[in-house]
């Protein structure tokens, strides 16, 4: 029996050649294994609210968001809510004006809930006074540069719930607008401002609890370090913004 020019073992040679073809083709495409790769699921798209930087330009903000998610002026929702927007003055821990105007802006759905809190409090002769609402992201950056303590200032790497228009700083007032006694003044960065602080007067702790209960009833959640700060329970669905207060109607 004679063998052809491919050598003494033609059958073995052909088997090696057939096995090598897929690897040769794959190498042309920069692969290390043959094709027949299982199809992958589409990549998960990260939702805007989890992003840590402003993503919504002012030019499209008002026109493209649904009405419930737009920033609105709280005084147009309930004018009985009193304002003392500290960051529109020098009366704050930075000792300088940070806002172009004294306005409390919130997402429309959040503002509606806060209006209900005001209505309930009026039934017992009380009301709300607001210190801060929506806070532009650029202001949070300025605050962090001065006080980089996540217990009191949001880290810009993650953003603030104020930046989402879903948080509010506030206190209680009586019918005349006089503030009720609380354990500390606003922006007190000590343990006395904590929600579970048991010092101070019994009346201040009672007033703090009245505020907490009124806010909780309508979907606001307090935080441990600041008796005045409350987040809307659905804050996660809102994106971080850096919209100037002057553009909000």
Short mmCIF file of C-alpha atoms in Angstrom, two decimals:
data_model
loop_
_atom_site.label_atom_id
_atom_site.label_comp_id
_atom_site.label_asym_id
_atom_site.label_seq_id
_atom_site.Cartn_x
_atom_site.Cartn_y
_atom_site.Cartn_z
CA UNK A 1 0.00 0.00 0.00
CA UNK A 2 1.37 3.42 -0.98
CA UNK A 3 0.88 6.67 0.88
CA UNK A 4 0.33 10.05 -0.78
CA UNK A 5 2.56 13.10 -0.39
CA UNK A 6 0.90 14.30 2.86
CA UNK A 7 2.77 11.64 4.77
CA UNK A 8 2.40 8.24 6.16
CA UNK A 9 -0.80 8.88 8.07
CA UNK A 10 -3.34 10.63 5.83
CA UNK A 11 -6.37 9.97 8.03
CA UNK A 12 -4.69 11.29 11.17
CA UNK A 13 -3.51 14.36 9.27
CA UNK A 14 -7.00 15.17 8.06
CA UNK A 15 -8.45 14.85 11.56
CA UNK A 16 -5.88 17.29 12.95
CA UNK A 17 -6.58 19.69 10.11
CA UNK A 18 -10.36 19.61 10.70
CA UNK A 19 -9.94 20.22 14.42
CA UNK A 20 -7.61 23.16 13.84
CA UNK A 21 -9.93 25.07 11.47
CA UNK A 22 -12.31 26.49 14.13
CA UNK A 23 -9.38 27.76 16.20
CA UNK A 24 -7.83 29.37 13.17
CA UNK A 25 -11.06 31.17 12.29
CA UNK A 26 -11.56 32.26 15.88
CA UNK A 27 -8.06 33.69 16.01
CA UNK A 28 -8.93 35.94 13.11
CA UNK A 29 -11.47 37.62 15.36
CA UNK A 30 -9.18 37.87 18.37
CA UNK A 31 -10.94 35.03 20.24
CA UNK A 32 -9.35 32.29 22.30
CA UNK A 33 -12.14 29.76 21.86
CA UNK A 34 -14.40 28.66 19.03
CA UNK A 35 -17.70 30.37 18.31
CA UNK A 36 -21.04 29.06 19.67
CA UNK A 37 -20.81 31.54 22.59
CA UNK A 38 -24.02 31.89 24.63
CA UNK A 39 -25.78 35.19 23.94
CA UNK A 40 -25.58 37.65 26.86
CA UNK A 41 -28.42 39.66 28.33
CA UNK A 42 -28.43 43.38 27.45
CA UNK A 43 -26.40 45.44 29.95
CA UNK A 44 -28.41 46.88 32.82
CA UNK A 45 -28.89 50.62 32.44
CA UNK A 46 -28.28 52.61 35.60
CA UNK A 47 -31.21 54.82 36.54
CA UNK A 48 -30.63 58.58 36.68
CA UNK A 49 -31.44 58.82 40.39
CA UNK A 50 -28.44 56.68 41.32
CA UNK A 51 -25.97 58.88 39.51
CA UNK A 52 -23.74 61.03 41.67
CA UNK A 53 -23.46 64.03 39.39
CA UNK A 54 -25.99 66.44 37.90
CA UNK A 55 -27.35 65.06 34.64
CA UNK A 56 -30.34 67.22 33.70
CA UNK A 57 -29.60 70.41 31.74
CA UNK A 58 -31.79 73.40 32.53
CA UNK A 59 -32.81 73.65 28.88
CA UNK A 60 -34.79 70.39 29.00
CA UNK A 61 -35.62 70.18 32.69
CA UNK A 62 -39.04 71.80 32.74
CA UNK A 63 -40.30 70.53 29.42
CA UNK A 64 -39.42 66.84 29.64
CA UNK A 65 -40.21 65.85 33.23
CA UNK A 66 -43.73 64.73 34.19
CA UNK A 67 -45.61 67.32 36.22
CA UNK A 68 -45.30 65.41 39.51
CA UNK A 69 -41.51 65.36 39.22
CA UNK A 70 -40.93 69.02 38.38
CA UNK A 71 -39.55 71.44 40.92
CA UNK A 72 -42.18 73.86 42.19
CA UNK A 73 -42.21 76.79 44.61
CA UNK A 74 -43.79 75.63 47.88
CA UNK A 75 -45.47 79.04 48.36
CA UNK A 76 -47.51 78.40 45.23
CA UNK A 77 -48.68 75.09 46.68
CA UNK A 78 -49.37 76.30 50.22
CA UNK A 79 -48.65 79.98 50.97
CA UNK A 80 -49.19 79.44 54.70
CA UNK A 81 -45.84 77.67 55.03
CA UNK A 82 -43.35 80.22 56.35
CA UNK A 83 -39.85 80.58 54.95
CA UNK A 84 -36.47 81.30 56.52
CA UNK A 85 -34.16 80.12 53.74
CA UNK A 86 -30.83 80.39 55.52
CA UNK A 87 -28.58 79.75 52.54
CA UNK A 88 -30.05 82.77 50.78
CA UNK A 89 -28.47 84.83 53.59
CA UNK A 90 -25.22 84.90 55.52
CA UNK A 91 -27.00 83.39 58.54
CA UNK A 92 -25.64 79.86 58.06
CA UNK A 93 -22.61 77.80 59.03
CA UNK A 94 -20.66 78.99 55.97
CA UNK A 95 -21.37 82.63 56.89
CA UNK A 96 -22.06 83.57 53.28
CA UNK A 97 -24.92 83.71 50.81
CA UNK A 98 -25.16 80.58 48.65
CA UNK A 99 -28.57 80.94 46.93
CA UNK A 100 -29.55 83.63 44.45
CA UNK A 101 -32.96 83.97 46.06
CA UNK A 102 -34.94 82.80 49.08
CA UNK A 103 -37.07 80.07 47.57
CA UNK A 104 -38.20 76.67 48.79
CA UNK A 105 -38.44 74.42 45.74
CA UNK A 106 -39.45 70.77 45.94
CA UNK A 107 -40.59 68.09 43.53
CA UNK A 108 -44.28 68.68 42.96
CA UNK A 109 -45.37 65.42 44.59
CA UNK A 110 -43.18 66.15 47.63
CA UNK A 111 -44.53 69.70 47.89
CA UNK A 112 -48.08 68.37 47.88
CA UNK A 113 -47.29 66.13 50.84
CA UNK A 114 -45.67 68.96 52.76
CA UNK A 115 -48.78 71.08 52.17
CA UNK A 116 -50.82 68.33 53.86
CA UNK A 117 -48.53 68.47 56.89
CA UNK A 118 -49.15 72.21 57.14
CA UNK A 119 -52.92 71.70 56.91
CA UNK A 120 -52.86 69.13 59.71
CA UNK A 121 -50.76 71.32 61.99
CA UNK A 122 -53.06 74.30 61.52
CA UNK A 123 -55.81 72.26 63.17
CA UNK A 124 -53.83 72.38 66.43
CA UNK A 125 -52.69 75.99 66.08
CA UNK A 126 -49.25 75.26 64.64
CA UNK A 127 -47.49 75.52 61.30
CA UNK A 128 -44.22 74.96 59.46
CA UNK A 129 -41.23 77.19 58.91
CA UNK A 130 -38.79 75.96 56.27
CA UNK A 131 -35.02 76.51 56.36
CA UNK A 132 -33.98 74.65 53.22
CA UNK A 133 -35.52 72.57 50.44
CA UNK A 134 -34.02 71.86 47.01
CA UNK A 135 -30.28 72.53 47.07
CA UNK A 136 -28.29 72.81 43.82
CA UNK A 137 -25.51 70.24 43.56
CA UNK A 138 -22.86 72.96 43.22
CA UNK A 139 -23.85 74.29 46.66
CA UNK A 140 -23.36 70.85 48.19
CA UNK A 141 -19.84 70.86 46.73
CA UNK A 142 -19.15 74.19 48.44
CA UNK A 143 -20.47 72.88 51.77
CA UNK A 144 -18.37 69.70 51.56
CA UNK A 145 -15.23 71.75 50.93
CA UNK A 146 -15.78 73.50 54.27
CA UNK A 147 -17.25 70.63 56.32
CA UNK A 148 -16.37 67.21 54.83
CA UNK A 149 -18.34 65.29 57.46
CA UNK A 150 -21.00 62.93 56.03
CA UNK A 151 -22.92 63.12 59.32
CA UNK A 152 -23.91 66.68 58.51
CA UNK A 153 -23.08 67.41 54.85
CA UNK A 154 -23.74 65.05 51.94
CA UNK A 155 -20.64 63.79 50.17
CA UNK A 156 -20.79 65.08 46.57
CA UNK A 157 -19.57 61.67 45.42
CA UNK A 158 -23.09 60.40 46.18
CA UNK A 159 -25.08 63.61 46.19
CA UNK A 160 -27.69 64.84 48.62
CA UNK A 161 -31.41 64.20 48.88
CA UNK A 162 -31.68 67.97 48.94
CA UNK A 163 -30.06 67.86 45.47
CA UNK A 164 -32.99 65.70 44.35
CA UNK A 165 -35.63 68.14 45.58
CA UNK A 166 -36.87 65.44 47.95
CA UNK A 167 -35.65 66.66 51.34
CA UNK A 168 -36.60 69.56 53.58
CA UNK A 169 -35.17 71.24 56.70
CA UNK A 170 -37.84 72.81 58.88
CA UNK A 171 -39.30 73.52 62.30
CA UNK A 172 -42.61 74.30 64.01
CA UNK A 173 -44.12 77.72 64.62
CA UNK A 174 -47.19 78.93 66.48
CA UNK A 175 -50.05 80.97 65.02
CA UNK A 176 -47.98 84.17 65.17
CA UNK A 177 -45.02 82.61 63.38
CA UNK A 178 -42.87 82.27 66.48
CA UNK A 179 -40.64 79.21 66.46
CA UNK A 180 -41.36 76.54 69.04
CA UNK A 181 -38.57 75.50 71.34
CA UNK A 182 -36.42 72.69 69.97
CA UNK A 183 -33.37 70.94 71.47
CA UNK A 184 -31.01 73.09 69.36
CA UNK A 185 -31.08 75.84 66.75
CA UNK A 186 -30.88 74.91 63.06
CA UNK A 187 -27.52 73.56 61.78
CA UNK A 188 -26.21 72.68 65.22
CA UNK A 189 -23.54 70.07 64.54
CA UNK A 190 -23.50 68.45 67.97
CA UNK A 191 -25.14 65.44 69.57
CA UNK A 192 -27.82 67.75 70.98
CA UNK A 193 -29.28 67.93 67.46
CA UNK A 194 -29.68 64.15 67.20
CA UNK A 195 -33.20 62.83 66.94
CA UNK A 196 -32.85 60.69 70.06
CA UNK A 197 -31.14 63.28 72.27
CA UNK A 198 -32.71 63.11 75.73
CA UNK A 199 -31.25 66.30 77.17
CA UNK A 200 -32.68 69.80 77.08
CA UNK A 201 -36.15 70.66 78.26
CA UNK A 202 -39.09 68.28 78.21
CA UNK A 203 -40.99 70.82 76.10
CA UNK A 204 -38.28 70.87 73.42
CA UNK A 205 -38.37 67.09 73.16
CA UNK A 206 -42.17 67.15 72.98
CA UNK A 207 -42.11 69.71 70.17
CA UNK A 208 -39.54 67.63 68.30
CA UNK A 209 -41.82 64.61 68.54
CA UNK A 210 -44.85 66.58 67.32
CA UNK A 211 -42.87 67.60 64.24
CA UNK A 212 -41.65 64.06 63.63
CA UNK A 213 -45.13 62.57 63.94
CA UNK A 214 -46.69 65.16 61.64
CA UNK A 215 -44.06 64.59 58.96
CA UNK A 216 -44.14 60.80 59.23
CA UNK A 217 -47.92 60.76 58.73
CA UNK A 218 -47.48 62.12 55.20
CA UNK A 219 -44.48 60.09 54.07
CA UNK A 220 -41.43 61.92 55.42
CA UNK A 221 -38.61 60.16 57.24
CA UNK A 222 -36.25 61.84 59.71
CA UNK A 223 -32.53 61.18 60.07
CA UNK A 224 -30.56 60.42 63.23
CA UNK A 225 -28.23 63.45 63.33
CA UNK A 226 -30.56 66.37 62.56
CA UNK A 227 -34.00 66.84 64.15
CA UNK A 228 -34.94 69.35 61.42
CA UNK A 229 -34.14 67.19 58.35
CA UNK A 230 -36.75 65.00 56.64
CA UNK A 231 -36.58 62.99 53.42
CA UNK A 232 -39.53 62.08 51.27
CA UNK A 233 -39.82 58.31 51.51
CA UNK A 234 -39.64 58.01 47.69
CA UNK A 235 -36.52 60.18 47.27
CA UNK A 236 -34.72 57.43 45.29
CA UNK A 237 -36.84 57.98 42.19
CA UNK A 238 -35.59 61.54 41.69
CA UNK A 239 -32.35 62.44 39.94
CA UNK A 240 -29.64 64.74 41.28
CA UNK A 241 -29.90 68.23 39.81
CA UNK A 242 -27.92 71.43 39.59
CA UNK A 243 -30.74 73.70 38.47
CA UNK A 244 -30.51 77.35 39.52
CA UNK A 245 -33.34 78.52 41.76
CA UNK A 246 -34.05 81.42 39.44
CA UNK A 247 -35.26 79.06 36.69
CA UNK A 248 -37.92 77.47 38.88
CA UNK A 249 -41.35 79.12 38.46
#
